[in-house]
mmCIF file with all atom_site columns, C-alpha atoms in Angstrom:
data_model
loop_
_atom_site.group_PDB
_atom_site.id
_atom_site.type_symbol
_atom_site.label_atom_id
_atom_site.label_alt_id
_atom_site.label_comp_id
_atom_site.label_asym_id
_atom_site.label_entity_id
_atom_site.label_seq_id
_atom_site.pdbx_PDB_ins_code
_atom_site.Cartn_x
_atom_site.Cartn_y
_atom_site.Cartn_z
_atom_site.occupancy
_atom_site.B_iso_or_equiv
_atom_site.pdbx_formal_charge
_atom_site.auth_seq_id
_atom_site.auth_comp_id
_atom_site.auth_asym_id
_atom_site.auth_atom_id
_atom_site.pdbx_PDB_model_num
ATOM 1   C CA . UNK A 1 1   ? -24.758 -12.481 -45.155 1.00 0.00 ? 1   UNK A CA 1
ATOM 2   C CA . UNK A 1 2   ? -25.949 -11.387 -41.662 1.00 0.00 ? 2   UNK A CA 1
ATOM 3   C CA . UNK A 1 3   ? -24.373 -12.498 -39.534 1.00 0.00 ? 3   UNK A CA 1
ATOM 4   C CA . UNK A 1 4   ? -22.594 -9.438  -36.599 1.00 0.00 ? 4   UNK A CA 1
ATOM 5   C CA . UNK A 1 5   ? -18.292 -10.888 -37.825 1.00 0.00 ? 5   UNK A CA 1
ATOM 6   C CA . UNK A 1 6   ? -17.184 -12.753 -34.869 1.00 0.00 ? 6   UNK A CA 1
ATOM 7   C CA . UNK A 1 7   ? -15.310 -9.311  -33.434 1.00 0.00 ? 7   UNK A CA 1
ATOM 8   C CA . UNK A 1 8   ? -18.234 -8.149  -32.809 1.00 0.00 ? 8   UNK A CA 1
ATOM 9   C CA . UNK A 1 9   ? -19.931 -10.153 -30.964 1.00 0.00 ? 9   UNK A CA 1
ATOM 10  C CA . UNK A 1 10  ? -22.104 -9.218  -27.831 1.00 0.00 ? 10  UNK A CA 1
ATOM 11  C CA . UNK A 1 11  ? -20.195 -12.390 -26.695 1.00 0.00 ? 11  UNK A CA 1
ATOM 12  C CA . UNK A 1 12  ? -16.316 -10.620 -27.161 1.00 0.00 ? 12  UNK A CA 1
ATOM 13  C CA . UNK A 1 13  ? -17.316 -7.277  -25.727 1.00 0.00 ? 13  UNK A CA 1
ATOM 14  C CA . UNK A 1 14  ? -18.659 -8.795  -22.056 1.00 0.00 ? 14  UNK A CA 1
ATOM 15  C CA . UNK A 1 15  ? -15.276 -10.620 -22.941 1.00 0.00 ? 15  UNK A CA 1
ATOM 16  C CA . UNK A 1 16  ? -13.344 -8.128  -22.838 1.00 0.00 ? 16  UNK A CA 1
ATOM 17  C CA . UNK A 1 17  ? -14.488 -6.216  -20.625 1.00 0.00 ? 17  UNK A CA 1
ATOM 18  C CA . UNK A 1 18  ? -14.465 -8.767  -17.851 1.00 0.00 ? 18  UNK A CA 1
ATOM 19  C CA . UNK A 1 19  ? -10.637 -9.473  -18.845 1.00 0.00 ? 19  UNK A CA 1
ATOM 20  C CA . UNK A 1 20  ? -9.934  -5.798  -18.575 1.00 0.00 ? 20  UNK A CA 1
ATOM 21  C CA . UNK A 1 21  ? -11.461 -5.235  -15.322 1.00 0.00 ? 21  UNK A CA 1
ATOM 22  C CA . UNK A 1 22  ? -9.441  -8.676  -14.281 1.00 0.00 ? 22  UNK A CA 1
ATOM 23  C CA . UNK A 1 23  ? -6.425  -7.461  -15.109 1.00 0.00 ? 23  UNK A CA 1
ATOM 24  C CA . UNK A 1 24  ? -7.099  -4.229  -13.417 1.00 0.00 ? 24  UNK A CA 1
ATOM 25  C CA . UNK A 1 25  ? -7.504  -6.473  -10.282 1.00 0.00 ? 25  UNK A CA 1
ATOM 26  C CA . UNK A 1 26  ? -4.581  -8.430  -10.814 1.00 0.00 ? 26  UNK A CA 1
ATOM 27  C CA . UNK A 1 27  ? -2.651  -4.609  -11.104 1.00 0.00 ? 27  UNK A CA 1
ATOM 28  C CA . UNK A 1 28  ? -4.359  -3.606  -7.396  1.00 0.00 ? 28  UNK A CA 1
ATOM 29  C CA . UNK A 1 29  ? -3.519  -6.970  -6.094  1.00 0.00 ? 29  UNK A CA 1
ATOM 30  C CA . UNK A 1 30  ? 0.232   -7.394  -7.004  1.00 0.00 ? 30  UNK A CA 1
ATOM 31  C CA . UNK A 1 31  ? 0.854   -3.497  -5.353  1.00 0.00 ? 31  UNK A CA 1
ATOM 32  C CA . UNK A 1 32  ? -1.162  -4.651  -2.425  1.00 0.00 ? 32  UNK A CA 1
ATOM 33  C CA . UNK A 1 33  ? 1.692   -7.386  -2.267  1.00 0.00 ? 33  UNK A CA 1
ATOM 34  C CA . UNK A 1 34  ? 4.215   -6.114  0.466   1.00 0.00 ? 34  UNK A CA 1
ATOM 35  C CA . UNK A 1 35  ? 1.906   -4.504  2.467   1.00 0.00 ? 35  UNK A CA 1
ATOM 36  C CA . UNK A 1 36  ? 1.278   -7.089  4.317   1.00 0.00 ? 36  UNK A CA 1
ATOM 37  C CA . UNK A 1 37  ? 0.369   -5.194  7.133   1.00 0.00 ? 37  UNK A CA 1
ATOM 38  C CA . UNK A 1 38  ? -2.234  -2.580  6.470   1.00 0.00 ? 38  UNK A CA 1
ATOM 39  C CA . UNK A 1 39  ? -3.191  -5.974  3.877   1.00 0.00 ? 39  UNK A CA 1
ATOM 40  C CA . UNK A 1 40  ? -3.973  -7.666  6.772   1.00 0.00 ? 40  UNK A CA 1
ATOM 41  C CA . UNK A 1 41  ? -5.447  -4.666  8.783   1.00 0.00 ? 41  UNK A CA 1
ATOM 42  C CA . UNK A 1 42  ? -7.825  -4.217  6.091   1.00 0.00 ? 42  UNK A CA 1
ATOM 43  C CA . UNK A 1 43  ? -9.002  -8.399  6.698   1.00 0.00 ? 43  UNK A CA 1
ATOM 44  C CA . UNK A 1 44  ? -9.336  -7.109  9.503   1.00 0.00 ? 44  UNK A CA 1
ATOM 45  C CA . UNK A 1 45  ? -10.951 -4.193  10.209  1.00 0.00 ? 45  UNK A CA 1
ATOM 46  C CA . UNK A 1 46  ? -13.701 -6.235  7.158   1.00 0.00 ? 46  UNK A CA 1
ATOM 47  C CA . UNK A 1 47  ? -13.889 -8.948  9.797   1.00 0.00 ? 47  UNK A CA 1
ATOM 48  C CA . UNK A 1 48  ? -14.937 -6.824  12.858  1.00 0.00 ? 48  UNK A CA 1
ATOM 49  C CA . UNK A 1 49  ? -17.130 -4.998  10.617  1.00 0.00 ? 49  UNK A CA 1
ATOM 50  C CA . UNK A 1 50  ? -18.724 -8.590  9.424   1.00 0.00 ? 50  UNK A CA 1
ATOM 51  C CA . UNK A 1 51  ? -19.539 -9.878  12.879  1.00 0.00 ? 51  UNK A CA 1
ATOM 52  C CA . UNK A 1 52  ? -20.454 -6.173  13.726  1.00 0.00 ? 52  UNK A CA 1
ATOM 53  C CA . UNK A 1 53  ? -22.733 -6.919  11.377  1.00 0.00 ? 53  UNK A CA 1
ATOM 54  C CA . UNK A 1 54  ? -23.952 -10.256 12.771  1.00 0.00 ? 54  UNK A CA 1
ATOM 55  C CA . UNK A 1 55  ? -24.620 -8.824  15.880  1.00 0.00 ? 55  UNK A CA 1
ATOM 56  C CA . UNK A 1 56  ? -26.604 -6.222  15.252  1.00 0.00 ? 56  UNK A CA 1
ATOM 57  C CA . UNK A 1 57  ? -28.769 -8.239  12.697  1.00 0.00 ? 57  UNK A CA 1
ATOM 58  C CA . UNK A 1 58  ? -29.297 -10.470 15.641  1.00 0.00 ? 58  UNK A CA 1
ATOM 59  C CA . UNK A 1 59  ? -29.145 -13.658 12.413  1.00 0.00 ? 59  UNK A CA 1
ATOM 60  C CA . UNK A 1 60  ? -27.180 -14.891 9.556   1.00 0.00 ? 60  UNK A CA 1
ATOM 61  C CA . UNK A 1 61  ? -25.265 -17.619 11.908  1.00 0.00 ? 61  UNK A CA 1
ATOM 62  C CA . UNK A 1 62  ? -24.515 -20.241 9.728   1.00 0.00 ? 62  UNK A CA 1
ATOM 63  C CA . UNK A 1 63  ? -23.169 -18.809 7.092   1.00 0.00 ? 63  UNK A CA 1
ATOM 64  C CA . UNK A 1 64  ? -20.328 -17.307 10.451  1.00 0.00 ? 64  UNK A CA 1
ATOM 65  C CA . UNK A 1 65  ? -20.089 -20.136 10.981  1.00 0.00 ? 65  UNK A CA 1
ATOM 66  C CA . UNK A 1 66  ? -19.735 -22.305 7.109   1.00 0.00 ? 66  UNK A CA 1
ATOM 67  C CA . UNK A 1 67  ? -16.590 -18.710 7.351   1.00 0.00 ? 67  UNK A CA 1
ATOM 68  C CA . UNK A 1 68  ? -15.948 -19.495 10.669  1.00 0.00 ? 68  UNK A CA 1
ATOM 69  C CA . UNK A 1 69  ? -15.034 -22.976 9.298   1.00 0.00 ? 69  UNK A CA 1
ATOM 70  C CA . UNK A 1 70  ? -13.788 -21.853 6.340   1.00 0.00 ? 70  UNK A CA 1
ATOM 71  C CA . UNK A 1 71  ? -10.778 -19.599 7.439   1.00 0.00 ? 71  UNK A CA 1
ATOM 72  C CA . UNK A 1 72  ? -10.451 -22.017 10.140  1.00 0.00 ? 72  UNK A CA 1
ATOM 73  C CA . UNK A 1 73  ? -9.462  -24.524 6.640   1.00 0.00 ? 73  UNK A CA 1
ATOM 74  C CA . UNK A 1 74  ? -7.371  -21.835 5.394   1.00 0.00 ? 74  UNK A CA 1
ATOM 75  C CA . UNK A 1 75  ? -5.440  -22.005 8.642   1.00 0.00 ? 75  UNK A CA 1
ATOM 76  C CA . UNK A 1 76  ? -4.474  -24.889 8.831   1.00 0.00 ? 76  UNK A CA 1
ATOM 77  C CA . UNK A 1 77  ? -2.578  -25.354 5.445   1.00 0.00 ? 77  UNK A CA 1
ATOM 78  C CA . UNK A 1 78  ? -1.552  -21.974 6.108   1.00 0.00 ? 78  UNK A CA 1
ATOM 79  C CA . UNK A 1 79  ? 0.294   -23.665 9.127   1.00 0.00 ? 79  UNK A CA 1
ATOM 80  C CA . UNK A 1 80  ? 1.047   -26.546 6.836   1.00 0.00 ? 80  UNK A CA 1
ATOM 81  C CA . UNK A 1 81  ? 4.735   -27.095 5.250   1.00 0.00 ? 81  UNK A CA 1
ATOM 82  C CA . UNK A 1 82  ? 4.376   -27.679 2.030   1.00 0.00 ? 82  UNK A CA 1
ATOM 83  C CA . UNK A 1 83  ? 5.764   -31.107 1.585   1.00 0.00 ? 83  UNK A CA 1
ATOM 84  C CA . UNK A 1 84  ? 4.466   -33.505 4.751   1.00 0.00 ? 84  UNK A CA 1
ATOM 85  C CA . UNK A 1 85  ? 7.180   -35.178 6.910   1.00 0.00 ? 85  UNK A CA 1
ATOM 86  C CA . UNK A 1 86  ? 4.625   -37.774 7.639   1.00 0.00 ? 86  UNK A CA 1
ATOM 87  C CA . UNK A 1 87  ? 4.478   -38.734 4.264   1.00 0.00 ? 87  UNK A CA 1
ATOM 88  C CA . UNK A 1 88  ? 7.389   -38.625 3.170   1.00 0.00 ? 88  UNK A CA 1
ATOM 89  C CA . UNK A 1 89  ? 8.929   -40.406 5.961   1.00 0.00 ? 89  UNK A CA 1
ATOM 90  C CA . UNK A 1 90  ? 6.767   -43.049 5.332   1.00 0.00 ? 90  UNK A CA 1
ATOM 91  C CA . UNK A 1 91  ? 7.284   -43.181 1.940   1.00 0.00 ? 91  UNK A CA 1
ATOM 92  C CA . UNK A 1 92  ? 11.607  -42.927 2.508   1.00 0.00 ? 92  UNK A CA 1
ATOM 93  C CA . UNK A 1 93  ? 10.126  -46.403 4.519   1.00 0.00 ? 93  UNK A CA 1
ATOM 94  C CA . UNK A 1 94  ? 8.560   -48.016 1.959   1.00 0.00 ? 94  UNK A CA 1
ATOM 95  C CA . UNK A 1 95  ? 11.733  -47.788 -0.904  1.00 0.00 ? 95  UNK A CA 1
ATOM 96  C CA . UNK A 1 96  ? 14.227  -48.227 1.517   1.00 0.00 ? 96  UNK A CA 1
ATOM 97  C CA . UNK A 1 97  ? 15.798  -44.064 1.560   1.00 0.00 ? 97  UNK A CA 1
ATOM 98  C CA . UNK A 1 98  ? 14.750  -43.648 5.474   1.00 0.00 ? 98  UNK A CA 1
ATOM 99  C CA . UNK A 1 99  ? 16.924  -40.289 4.912   1.00 0.00 ? 99  UNK A CA 1
ATOM 100 C CA . UNK A 1 100 ? 14.328  -37.828 4.136   1.00 0.00 ? 100 UNK A CA 1
ATOM 101 C CA . UNK A 1 101 ? 13.903  -36.799 7.324   1.00 0.00 ? 101 UNK A CA 1
ATOM 102 C CA . UNK A 1 102 ? 14.045  -33.088 7.897   1.00 0.00 ? 102 UNK A CA 1
ATOM 103 C CA . UNK A 1 103 ? 18.113  -32.320 9.225   1.00 0.00 ? 103 UNK A CA 1
ATOM 104 C CA . UNK A 1 104 ? 18.505  -32.845 13.130  1.00 0.00 ? 104 UNK A CA 1
ATOM 105 C CA . UNK A 1 105 ? 22.988  -32.241 12.735  1.00 0.00 ? 105 UNK A CA 1
ATOM 106 C CA . UNK A 1 106 ? 24.573  -30.164 11.647  1.00 0.00 ? 106 UNK A CA 1
ATOM 107 C CA . UNK A 1 107 ? 25.691  -31.415 8.039   1.00 0.00 ? 107 UNK A CA 1
ATOM 108 C CA . UNK A 1 108 ? 22.507  -32.660 7.275   1.00 0.00 ? 108 UNK A CA 1
ATOM 109 C CA . UNK A 1 109 ? 21.165  -30.964 4.016   1.00 0.00 ? 109 UNK A CA 1
ATOM 110 C CA . UNK A 1 110 ? 19.235  -27.523 5.507   1.00 0.00 ? 110 UNK A CA 1
ATOM 111 C CA . UNK A 1 111 ? 15.842  -27.014 3.806   1.00 0.00 ? 111 UNK A CA 1
ATOM 112 C CA . UNK A 1 112 ? 13.298  -24.025 3.828   1.00 0.00 ? 112 UNK A CA 1
ATOM 113 C CA . UNK A 1 113 ? 10.051  -24.368 5.468   1.00 0.00 ? 113 UNK A CA 1
ATOM 114 C CA . UNK A 1 114 ? 7.535   -23.905 2.048   1.00 0.00 ? 114 UNK A CA 1
ATOM 115 C CA . UNK A 1 115 ? 4.475   -23.032 3.774   1.00 0.00 ? 115 UNK A CA 1
ATOM 116 C CA . UNK A 1 116 ? 1.318   -25.521 1.648   1.00 0.00 ? 116 UNK A CA 1
ATOM 117 C CA . UNK A 1 117 ? -0.387  -22.871 1.274   1.00 0.00 ? 117 UNK A CA 1
ATOM 118 C CA . UNK A 1 118 ? 1.505   -19.053 1.338   1.00 0.00 ? 118 UNK A CA 1
ATOM 119 C CA . UNK A 1 119 ? 0.921   -15.718 2.564   1.00 0.00 ? 119 UNK A CA 1
ATOM 120 C CA . UNK A 1 120 ? -1.019  -13.389 -0.444  1.00 0.00 ? 120 UNK A CA 1
ATOM 121 C CA . UNK A 1 121 ? -2.872  -16.685 -1.359  1.00 0.00 ? 121 UNK A CA 1
ATOM 122 C CA . UNK A 1 122 ? -3.703  -17.122 2.280   1.00 0.00 ? 122 UNK A CA 1
ATOM 123 C CA . UNK A 1 123 ? -4.674  -13.742 2.818   1.00 0.00 ? 123 UNK A CA 1
ATOM 124 C CA . UNK A 1 124 ? -5.983  -13.482 -0.008  1.00 0.00 ? 124 UNK A CA 1
ATOM 125 C CA . UNK A 1 125 ? -8.352  -16.387 0.508   1.00 0.00 ? 125 UNK A CA 1
ATOM 126 C CA . UNK A 1 126 ? -9.416  -15.253 3.645   1.00 0.00 ? 126 UNK A CA 1
ATOM 127 C CA . UNK A 1 127 ? -10.425 -11.485 2.437   1.00 0.00 ? 127 UNK A CA 1
ATOM 128 C CA . UNK A 1 128 ? -13.077 -12.539 0.062   1.00 0.00 ? 128 UNK A CA 1
ATOM 129 C CA . UNK A 1 129 ? -14.503 -14.921 2.187   1.00 0.00 ? 129 UNK A CA 1
ATOM 130 C CA . UNK A 1 130 ? -15.257 -12.704 4.297   1.00 0.00 ? 130 UNK A CA 1
ATOM 131 C CA . UNK A 1 131 ? -16.321 -10.242 1.452   1.00 0.00 ? 131 UNK A CA 1
ATOM 132 C CA . UNK A 1 132 ? -18.722 -12.919 -0.265  1.00 0.00 ? 132 UNK A CA 1
ATOM 133 C CA . UNK A 1 133 ? -20.201 -13.673 3.458   1.00 0.00 ? 133 UNK A CA 1
ATOM 134 C CA . UNK A 1 134 ? -20.788 -10.099 4.305   1.00 0.00 ? 134 UNK A CA 1
ATOM 135 C CA . UNK A 1 135 ? -22.735 -9.350  0.870   1.00 0.00 ? 135 UNK A CA 1
ATOM 136 C CA . UNK A 1 136 ? -24.476 -12.598 1.731   1.00 0.00 ? 136 UNK A CA 1
ATOM 137 C CA . UNK A 1 137 ? -25.861 -11.159 5.069   1.00 0.00 ? 137 UNK A CA 1
ATOM 138 C CA . UNK A 1 138 ? -27.710 -8.389  3.170   1.00 0.00 ? 138 UNK A CA 1
ATOM 139 C CA . UNK A 1 139 ? -30.304 -11.902 1.749   1.00 0.00 ? 139 UNK A CA 1
ATOM 140 C CA . UNK A 1 140 ? -32.502 -13.356 3.158   1.00 0.00 ? 140 UNK A CA 1
ATOM 141 C CA . UNK A 1 141 ? -32.274 -16.692 2.089   1.00 0.00 ? 141 UNK A CA 1
ATOM 142 C CA . UNK A 1 142 ? -28.900 -16.527 3.735   1.00 0.00 ? 142 UNK A CA 1
ATOM 143 C CA . UNK A 1 143 ? -30.662 -16.186 6.959   1.00 0.00 ? 143 UNK A CA 1
ATOM 144 C CA . UNK A 1 144 ? -31.670 -20.182 7.821   1.00 0.00 ? 144 UNK A CA 1
ATOM 145 C CA . UNK A 1 145 ? -32.719 -20.320 11.171  1.00 0.00 ? 145 UNK A CA 1
ATOM 146 C CA . UNK A 1 146 ? -30.462 -21.750 13.965  1.00 0.00 ? 146 UNK A CA 1
ATOM 147 C CA . UNK A 1 147 ? -29.274 -22.396 17.836  1.00 0.00 ? 147 UNK A CA 1
ATOM 148 C CA . UNK A 1 148 ? -26.695 -20.339 17.525  1.00 0.00 ? 148 UNK A CA 1
ATOM 149 C CA . UNK A 1 149 ? -24.542 -20.987 21.111  1.00 0.00 ? 149 UNK A CA 1
ATOM 150 C CA . UNK A 1 150 ? -24.622 -25.114 19.718  1.00 0.00 ? 150 UNK A CA 1
ATOM 151 C CA . UNK A 1 151 ? -22.875 -24.019 16.080  1.00 0.00 ? 151 UNK A CA 1
ATOM 152 C CA . UNK A 1 152 ? -19.837 -21.553 18.397  1.00 0.00 ? 152 UNK A CA 1
ATOM 153 C CA . UNK A 1 153 ? -19.722 -24.377 21.222  1.00 0.00 ? 153 UNK A CA 1
ATOM 154 C CA . UNK A 1 154 ? -19.699 -26.766 18.578  1.00 0.00 ? 154 UNK A CA 1
ATOM 155 C CA . UNK A 1 155 ? -17.241 -24.677 16.171  1.00 0.00 ? 155 UNK A CA 1
ATOM 156 C CA . UNK A 1 156 ? -14.854 -24.038 19.953  1.00 0.00 ? 156 UNK A CA 1
ATOM 157 C CA . UNK A 1 157 ? -14.137 -27.694 20.338  1.00 0.00 ? 157 UNK A CA 1
ATOM 158 C CA . UNK A 1 158 ? -13.855 -28.219 16.791  1.00 0.00 ? 158 UNK A CA 1
ATOM 159 C CA . UNK A 1 159 ? -11.168 -25.326 16.859  1.00 0.00 ? 159 UNK A CA 1
ATOM 160 C CA . UNK A 1 160 ? -9.502  -27.310 19.798  1.00 0.00 ? 160 UNK A CA 1
ATOM 161 C CA . UNK A 1 161 ? -9.311  -30.432 18.316  1.00 0.00 ? 161 UNK A CA 1
ATOM 162 C CA . UNK A 1 162 ? -6.950  -29.723 15.001  1.00 0.00 ? 162 UNK A CA 1
ATOM 163 C CA . UNK A 1 163 ? -5.024  -27.900 17.070  1.00 0.00 ? 163 UNK A CA 1
ATOM 164 C CA . UNK A 1 164 ? -4.323  -29.528 19.111  1.00 0.00 ? 164 UNK A CA 1
ATOM 165 C CA . UNK A 1 165 ? -3.455  -32.051 16.452  1.00 0.00 ? 165 UNK A CA 1
ATOM 166 C CA . UNK A 1 166 ? -1.917  -29.734 14.146  1.00 0.00 ? 166 UNK A CA 1
ATOM 167 C CA . UNK A 1 167 ? 0.701   -28.699 17.525  1.00 0.00 ? 167 UNK A CA 1
ATOM 168 C CA . UNK A 1 168 ? 1.104   -32.287 18.347  1.00 0.00 ? 168 UNK A CA 1
ATOM 169 C CA . UNK A 1 169 ? 2.658   -32.934 13.973  1.00 0.00 ? 169 UNK A CA 1
ATOM 170 C CA . UNK A 1 170 ? 5.028   -30.042 14.871  1.00 0.00 ? 170 UNK A CA 1
ATOM 171 C CA . UNK A 1 171 ? 6.279   -31.186 17.383  1.00 0.00 ? 171 UNK A CA 1
ATOM 172 C CA . UNK A 1 172 ? 6.531   -34.607 16.950  1.00 0.00 ? 172 UNK A CA 1
ATOM 173 C CA . UNK A 1 173 ? 8.115   -33.560 13.036  1.00 0.00 ? 173 UNK A CA 1
ATOM 174 C CA . UNK A 1 174 ? 9.984   -30.296 14.992  1.00 0.00 ? 174 UNK A CA 1
ATOM 175 C CA . UNK A 1 175 ? 8.986   -27.354 11.999  1.00 0.00 ? 175 UNK A CA 1
ATOM 176 C CA . UNK A 1 176 ? 7.822   -24.213 12.917  1.00 0.00 ? 176 UNK A CA 1
ATOM 177 C CA . UNK A 1 177 ? 5.636   -22.563 11.102  1.00 0.00 ? 177 UNK A CA 1
ATOM 178 C CA . UNK A 1 178 ? 7.111   -19.329 12.357  1.00 0.00 ? 178 UNK A CA 1
ATOM 179 C CA . UNK A 1 179 ? 9.900   -17.067 11.353  1.00 0.00 ? 179 UNK A CA 1
ATOM 180 C CA . UNK A 1 180 ? 9.602   -14.764 14.654  1.00 0.00 ? 180 UNK A CA 1
ATOM 181 C CA . UNK A 1 181 ? 11.913  -15.977 17.471  1.00 0.00 ? 181 UNK A CA 1
ATOM 182 C CA . UNK A 1 182 ? 14.088  -17.997 15.242  1.00 0.00 ? 182 UNK A CA 1
ATOM 183 C CA . UNK A 1 183 ? 17.766  -17.633 15.522  1.00 0.00 ? 183 UNK A CA 1
ATOM 184 C CA . UNK A 1 184 ? 18.892  -14.551 12.617  1.00 0.00 ? 184 UNK A CA 1
ATOM 185 C CA . UNK A 1 185 ? 22.452  -14.737 11.465  1.00 0.00 ? 185 UNK A CA 1
ATOM 186 C CA . UNK A 1 186 ? 24.322  -11.280 10.500  1.00 0.00 ? 186 UNK A CA 1
ATOM 187 C CA . UNK A 1 187 ? 25.434  -11.186 7.196   1.00 0.00 ? 187 UNK A CA 1
ATOM 188 C CA . UNK A 1 188 ? 29.149  -10.428 6.573   1.00 0.00 ? 188 UNK A CA 1
ATOM 189 C CA . UNK A 1 189 ? 30.710  -9.674  4.023   1.00 0.00 ? 189 UNK A CA 1
ATOM 190 C CA . UNK A 1 190 ? 33.017  -11.897 1.837   1.00 0.00 ? 190 UNK A CA 1
ATOM 191 C CA . UNK A 1 191 ? 31.177  -14.636 3.485   1.00 0.00 ? 191 UNK A CA 1
#
């Protein structure tokens, strides 16, 4: 009988505050959605601050390397189509349906490029990772002593190999993940 009522427990109060903060955070994210340029500029500034912190502190190279690998993974997911043409082509050959490739003639159906990782999620995940990495550089437990030139060389090799493979995949299946450089058509009234 002396037990607190379910809606007045400390857990309920913490849960209510957490959901309130979550809604506030989501509202700021929703408001920032149309400002793509400003979002990316702020992320670049945060990344520059992170690099300044790494250079000035002369440490936390493993945190920097981990961030680089994560951002590379996000970038590759951003470049890839949601439905991989190599997988759909292989499945089509097994099923006997070879017509599931990208259109190459005028009479074939046009399918727009849909990313595996949309731009907003790419920005949000990358910015959050940079902020977490920046936060980690203030704690000595994450300052693992490593010989940083080895990490730089290994990252550059990994970057060049994965990007070469991705570019070959883009050339083989004839898709371009960017809209600049593509033909733009004017909309006329009545069409």
